[in-house]
mmCIF file of C-alpha atoms in Angstrom:
data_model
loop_
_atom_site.group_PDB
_atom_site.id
_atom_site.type_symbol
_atom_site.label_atom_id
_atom_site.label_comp_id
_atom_site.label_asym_id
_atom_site.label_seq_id
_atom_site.Cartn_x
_atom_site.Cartn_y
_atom_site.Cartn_z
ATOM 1 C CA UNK A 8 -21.691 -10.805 -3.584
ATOM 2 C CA UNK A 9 -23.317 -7.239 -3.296
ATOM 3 C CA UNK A 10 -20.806 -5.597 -2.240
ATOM 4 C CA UNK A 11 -18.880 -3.265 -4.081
ATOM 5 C CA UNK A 12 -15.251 -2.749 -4.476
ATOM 6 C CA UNK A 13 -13.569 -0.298 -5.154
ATOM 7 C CA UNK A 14 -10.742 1.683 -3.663
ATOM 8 C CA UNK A 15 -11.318 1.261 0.071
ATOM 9 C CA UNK A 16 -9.792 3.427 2.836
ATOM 10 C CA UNK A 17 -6.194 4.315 3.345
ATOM 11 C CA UNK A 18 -6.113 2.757 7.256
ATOM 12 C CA UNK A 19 -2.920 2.317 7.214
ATOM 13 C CA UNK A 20 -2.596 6.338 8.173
ATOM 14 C CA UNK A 21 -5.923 6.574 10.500
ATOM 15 C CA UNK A 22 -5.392 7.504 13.990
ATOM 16 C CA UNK A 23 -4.871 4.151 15.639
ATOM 17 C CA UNK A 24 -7.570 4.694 18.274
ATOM 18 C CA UNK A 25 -10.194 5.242 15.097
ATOM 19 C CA UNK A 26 -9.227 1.270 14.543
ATOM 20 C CA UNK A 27 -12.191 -1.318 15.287
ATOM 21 C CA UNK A 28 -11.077 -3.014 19.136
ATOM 22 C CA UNK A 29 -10.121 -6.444 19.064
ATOM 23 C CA UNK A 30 -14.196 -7.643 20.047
ATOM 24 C CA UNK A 31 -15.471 -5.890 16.873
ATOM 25 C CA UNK A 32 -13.157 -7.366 14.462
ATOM 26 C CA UNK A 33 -13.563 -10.896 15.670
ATOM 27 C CA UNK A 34 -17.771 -10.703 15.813
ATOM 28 C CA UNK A 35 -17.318 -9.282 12.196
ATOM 29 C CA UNK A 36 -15.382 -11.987 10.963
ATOM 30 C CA UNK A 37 -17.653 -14.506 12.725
ATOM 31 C CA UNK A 38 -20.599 -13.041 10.706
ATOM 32 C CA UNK A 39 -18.318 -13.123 7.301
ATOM 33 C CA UNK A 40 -17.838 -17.058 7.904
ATOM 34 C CA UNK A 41 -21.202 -17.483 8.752
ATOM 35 C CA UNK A 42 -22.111 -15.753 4.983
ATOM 36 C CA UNK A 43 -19.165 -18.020 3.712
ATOM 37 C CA UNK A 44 -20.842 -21.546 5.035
ATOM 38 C CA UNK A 45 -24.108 -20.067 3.869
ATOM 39 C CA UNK A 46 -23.200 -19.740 0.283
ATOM 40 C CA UNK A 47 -21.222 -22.893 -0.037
ATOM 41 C CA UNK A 48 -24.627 -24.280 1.127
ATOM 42 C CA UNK A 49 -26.936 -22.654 -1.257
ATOM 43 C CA UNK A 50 -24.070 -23.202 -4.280
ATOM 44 C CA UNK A 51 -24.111 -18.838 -4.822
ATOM 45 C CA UNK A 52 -21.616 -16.550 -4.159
ATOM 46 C CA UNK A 53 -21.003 -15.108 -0.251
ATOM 47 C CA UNK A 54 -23.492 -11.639 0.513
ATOM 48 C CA UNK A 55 -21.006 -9.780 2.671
ATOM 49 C CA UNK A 56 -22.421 -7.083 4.774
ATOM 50 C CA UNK A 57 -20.017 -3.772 3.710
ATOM 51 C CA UNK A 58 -19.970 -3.299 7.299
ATOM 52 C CA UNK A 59 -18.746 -6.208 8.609
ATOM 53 C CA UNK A 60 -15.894 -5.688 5.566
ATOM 54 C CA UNK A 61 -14.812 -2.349 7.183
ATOM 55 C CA UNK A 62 -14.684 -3.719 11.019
ATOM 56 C CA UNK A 63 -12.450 -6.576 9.688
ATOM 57 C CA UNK A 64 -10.084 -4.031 7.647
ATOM 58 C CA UNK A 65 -9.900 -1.945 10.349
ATOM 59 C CA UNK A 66 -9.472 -4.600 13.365
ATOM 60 C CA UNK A 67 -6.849 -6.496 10.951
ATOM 61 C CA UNK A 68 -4.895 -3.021 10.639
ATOM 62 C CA UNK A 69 -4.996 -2.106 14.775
ATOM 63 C CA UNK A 70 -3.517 -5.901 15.128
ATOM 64 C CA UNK A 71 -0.587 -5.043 12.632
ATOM 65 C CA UNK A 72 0.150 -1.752 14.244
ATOM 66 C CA UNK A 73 -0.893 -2.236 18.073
ATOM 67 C CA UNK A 74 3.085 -2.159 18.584
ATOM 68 C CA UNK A 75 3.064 1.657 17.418
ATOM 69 C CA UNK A 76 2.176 2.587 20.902
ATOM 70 C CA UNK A 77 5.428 4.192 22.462
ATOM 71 C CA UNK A 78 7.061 1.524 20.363
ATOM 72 C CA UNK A 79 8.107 3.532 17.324
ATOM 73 C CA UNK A 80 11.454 1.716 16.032
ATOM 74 C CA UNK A 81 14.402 3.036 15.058
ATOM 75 C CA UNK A 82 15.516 3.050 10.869
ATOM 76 C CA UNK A 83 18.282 -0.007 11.299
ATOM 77 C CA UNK A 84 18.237 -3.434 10.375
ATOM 78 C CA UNK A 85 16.062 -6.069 11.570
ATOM 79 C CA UNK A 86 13.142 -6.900 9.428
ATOM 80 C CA UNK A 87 9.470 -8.135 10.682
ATOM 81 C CA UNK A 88 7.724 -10.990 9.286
ATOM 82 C CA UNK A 89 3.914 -10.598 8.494
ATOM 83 C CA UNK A 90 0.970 -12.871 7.946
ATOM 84 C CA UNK A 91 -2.145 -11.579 5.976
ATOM 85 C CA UNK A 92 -5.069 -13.181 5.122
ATOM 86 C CA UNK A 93 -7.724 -12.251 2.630
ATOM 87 C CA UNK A 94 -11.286 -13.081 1.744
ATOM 88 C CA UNK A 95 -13.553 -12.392 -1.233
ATOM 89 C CA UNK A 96 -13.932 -14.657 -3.983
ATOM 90 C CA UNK A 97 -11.062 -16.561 -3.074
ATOM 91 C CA UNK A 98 -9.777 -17.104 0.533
ATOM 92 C CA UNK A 99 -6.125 -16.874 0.952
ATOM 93 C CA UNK A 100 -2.920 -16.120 3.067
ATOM 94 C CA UNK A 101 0.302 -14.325 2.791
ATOM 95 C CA UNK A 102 2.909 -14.667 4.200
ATOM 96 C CA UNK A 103 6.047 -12.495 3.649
ATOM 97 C CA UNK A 104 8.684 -10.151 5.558
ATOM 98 C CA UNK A 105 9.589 -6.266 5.116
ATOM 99 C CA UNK A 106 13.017 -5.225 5.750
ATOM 100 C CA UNK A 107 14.042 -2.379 8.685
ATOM 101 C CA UNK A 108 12.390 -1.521 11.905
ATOM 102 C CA UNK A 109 10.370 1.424 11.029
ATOM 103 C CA UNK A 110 6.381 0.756 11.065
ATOM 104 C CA UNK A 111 6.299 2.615 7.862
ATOM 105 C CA UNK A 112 8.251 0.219 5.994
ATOM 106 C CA UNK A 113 5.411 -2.397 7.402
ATOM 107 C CA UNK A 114 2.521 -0.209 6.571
ATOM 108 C CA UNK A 115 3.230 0.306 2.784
ATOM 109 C CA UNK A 116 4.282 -3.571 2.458
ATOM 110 C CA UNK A 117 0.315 -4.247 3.358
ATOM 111 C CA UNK A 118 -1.123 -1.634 1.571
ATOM 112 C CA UNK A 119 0.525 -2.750 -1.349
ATOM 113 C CA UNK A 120 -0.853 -6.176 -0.851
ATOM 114 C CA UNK A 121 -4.197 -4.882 0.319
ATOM 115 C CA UNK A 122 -4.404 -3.303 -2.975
ATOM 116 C CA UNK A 123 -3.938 -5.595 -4.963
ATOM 117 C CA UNK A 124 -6.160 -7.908 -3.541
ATOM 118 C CA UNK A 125 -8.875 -5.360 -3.972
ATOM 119 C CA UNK A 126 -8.447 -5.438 -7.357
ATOM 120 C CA UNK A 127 -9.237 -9.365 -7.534
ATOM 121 C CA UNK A 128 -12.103 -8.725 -4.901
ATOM 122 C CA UNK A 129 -10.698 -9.521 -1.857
ATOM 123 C CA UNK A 130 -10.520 -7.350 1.196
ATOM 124 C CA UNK A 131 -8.149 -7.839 4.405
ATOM 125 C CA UNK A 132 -9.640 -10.071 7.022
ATOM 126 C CA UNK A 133 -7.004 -10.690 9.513
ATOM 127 C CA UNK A 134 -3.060 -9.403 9.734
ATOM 128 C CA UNK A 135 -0.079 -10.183 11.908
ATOM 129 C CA UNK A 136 3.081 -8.840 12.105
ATOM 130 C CA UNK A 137 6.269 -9.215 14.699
ATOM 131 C CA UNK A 138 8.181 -7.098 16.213
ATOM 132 C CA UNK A 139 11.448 -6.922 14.308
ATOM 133 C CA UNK A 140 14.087 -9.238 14.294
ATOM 134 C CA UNK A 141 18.057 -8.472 15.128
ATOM 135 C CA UNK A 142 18.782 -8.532 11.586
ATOM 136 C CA UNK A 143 16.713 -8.472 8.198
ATOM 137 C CA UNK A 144 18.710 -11.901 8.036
ATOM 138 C CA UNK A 145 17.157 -13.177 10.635
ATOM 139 C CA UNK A 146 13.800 -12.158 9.662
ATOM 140 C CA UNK A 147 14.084 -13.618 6.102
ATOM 141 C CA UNK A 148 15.829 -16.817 7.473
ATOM 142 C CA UNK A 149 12.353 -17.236 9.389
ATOM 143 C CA UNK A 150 10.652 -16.721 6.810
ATOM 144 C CA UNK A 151 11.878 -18.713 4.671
ATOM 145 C CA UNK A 152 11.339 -21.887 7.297
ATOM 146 C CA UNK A 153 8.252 -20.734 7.776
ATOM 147 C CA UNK A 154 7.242 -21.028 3.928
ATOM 148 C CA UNK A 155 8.974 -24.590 4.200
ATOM 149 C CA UNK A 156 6.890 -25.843 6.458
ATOM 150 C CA UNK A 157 3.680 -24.515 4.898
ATOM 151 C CA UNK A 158 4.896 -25.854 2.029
ATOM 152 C CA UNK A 159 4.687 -29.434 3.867
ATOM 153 C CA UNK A 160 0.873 -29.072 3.798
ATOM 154 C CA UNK A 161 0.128 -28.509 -0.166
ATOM 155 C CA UNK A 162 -1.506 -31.452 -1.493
ATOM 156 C CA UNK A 163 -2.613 -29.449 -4.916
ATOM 157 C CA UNK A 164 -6.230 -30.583 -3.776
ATOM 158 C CA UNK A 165 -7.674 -28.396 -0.812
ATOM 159 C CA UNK A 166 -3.979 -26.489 -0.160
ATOM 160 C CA UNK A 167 -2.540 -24.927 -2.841
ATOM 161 C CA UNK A 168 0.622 -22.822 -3.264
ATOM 162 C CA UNK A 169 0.930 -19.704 -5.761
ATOM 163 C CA UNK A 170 3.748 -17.854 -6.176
ATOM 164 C CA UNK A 171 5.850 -19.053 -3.078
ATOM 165 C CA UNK A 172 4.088 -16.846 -0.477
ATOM 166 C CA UNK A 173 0.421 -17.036 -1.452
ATOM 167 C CA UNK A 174 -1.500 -20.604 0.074
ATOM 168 C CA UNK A 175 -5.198 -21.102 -0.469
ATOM 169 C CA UNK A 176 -6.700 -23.569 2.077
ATOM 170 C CA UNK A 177 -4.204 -22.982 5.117
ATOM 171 C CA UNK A 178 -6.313 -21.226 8.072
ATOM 172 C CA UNK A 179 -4.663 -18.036 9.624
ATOM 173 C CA UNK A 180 -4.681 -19.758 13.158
ATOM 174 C CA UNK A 181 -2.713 -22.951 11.464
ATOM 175 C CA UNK A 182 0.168 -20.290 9.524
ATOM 176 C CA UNK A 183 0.317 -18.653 13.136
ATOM 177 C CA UNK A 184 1.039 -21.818 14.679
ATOM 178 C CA UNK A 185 3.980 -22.303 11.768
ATOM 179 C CA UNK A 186 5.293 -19.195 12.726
ATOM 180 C CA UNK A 187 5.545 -19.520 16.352
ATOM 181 C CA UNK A 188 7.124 -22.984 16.015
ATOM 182 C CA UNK A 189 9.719 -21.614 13.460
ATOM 183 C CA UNK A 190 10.560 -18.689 16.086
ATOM 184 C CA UNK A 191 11.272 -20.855 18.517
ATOM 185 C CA UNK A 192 13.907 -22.458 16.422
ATOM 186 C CA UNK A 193 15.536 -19.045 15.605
ATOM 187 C CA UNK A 194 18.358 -17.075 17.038
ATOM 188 C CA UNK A 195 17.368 -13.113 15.960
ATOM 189 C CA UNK A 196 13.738 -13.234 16.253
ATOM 190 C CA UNK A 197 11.458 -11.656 18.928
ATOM 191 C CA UNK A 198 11.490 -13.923 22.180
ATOM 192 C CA UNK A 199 7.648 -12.996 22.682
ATOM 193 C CA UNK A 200 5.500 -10.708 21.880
ATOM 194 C CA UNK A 201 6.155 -6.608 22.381
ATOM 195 C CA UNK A 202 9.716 -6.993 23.485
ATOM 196 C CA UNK A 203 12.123 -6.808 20.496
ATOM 197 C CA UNK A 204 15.242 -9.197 20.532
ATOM 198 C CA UNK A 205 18.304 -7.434 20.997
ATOM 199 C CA UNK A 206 21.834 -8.208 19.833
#
């Protein structure tokens, strides 16, 4: 890998029209898995283009706060669940909840975790997060199914399980589809997208 890492850019505080559009971040990470594939192939490590790392950051952080557009929540309960995934020398997901409403709460939750995957050589290469939930609760009662059911698919040979929220070998599309089937089974949660559940 030729890349270097060190501390990348704070985008968790850049204007959120300076964020790479939805088409950007998706041709970026298309070119990332093609590297991926490629170096499997060849048996070396994955040559990621430094600018296909920044449109991914940056797409990943518009999708976790596209609902900061005349959506700003008020500080009260009802947490938000969020679903990371990272890519570098490992490939992994995360999957974890922040308590309150307010999107600032959300924004140092995944910085935190962006950090520290920079510091194993990972960077952010896709990110979810709801709109909040009735209650914290609520949101950590989801969560917690949701980690259940991923839990279902660890077989300690291609899916593995670190520290309760961490799973190497479970696709982002596959933990999305865990998380949608969990909120459906949920009283507190968002009924769909950009509309918040109220009491």
């Amino acid at each position: 890998m030729t890349v270097f890492f060190g501390d990348f850019e704070d985008l968790s505080v850049l204007d959120l029209h300076l964020l790479a559009a939805a088409d950007a971040h998706e041709q970026a990470q298309m070119r990332l898995d093609r590297a991926r594939v490629s170096a499997r192939v060849q048996g070396t490590l994955p040559d990621y283009s430094p600018d296909d790392i920044a449109a991914v950051r940056s797409g990943s952080w518009r999708a976790l706060r596209s609902d900061e557009l005349g959506d700003e929540q008020p500080e009260r309960l009802g947490g938000r669940l969020y679903l990371l995934a990272f890519e570098g020398v490992v490939r992994y997901i995360k999957v974890g909840m922040v308590e309150g409403r307010t999107l600032a709460a959300l924004r140092y939750r995944v910085r935190r975790h962006e950090h520290a995957a920079e510091i194993h050589q990972c960077f952010l290469l896709d990110a979810w997060a709801s709109q909040p939930c009735t209650t914290d609760r609520a949101a950590r009662q989801w969560e917690v199914r949701v980690l259940d059911r991923l839990n279902t698919l660890v077989n300690g040979d291609r899916v593995r399980r670190l520290h309760r929220e961490y799973f190497y070998g479970i696709p982002f599309g596959l933990a999305m589809t865990a998380i949608e089937l969990e909120r459906l089974e949920m009283d507190g949660t968002p009924r769909h997208p950009g509309v918040v559940h109220q009491e």
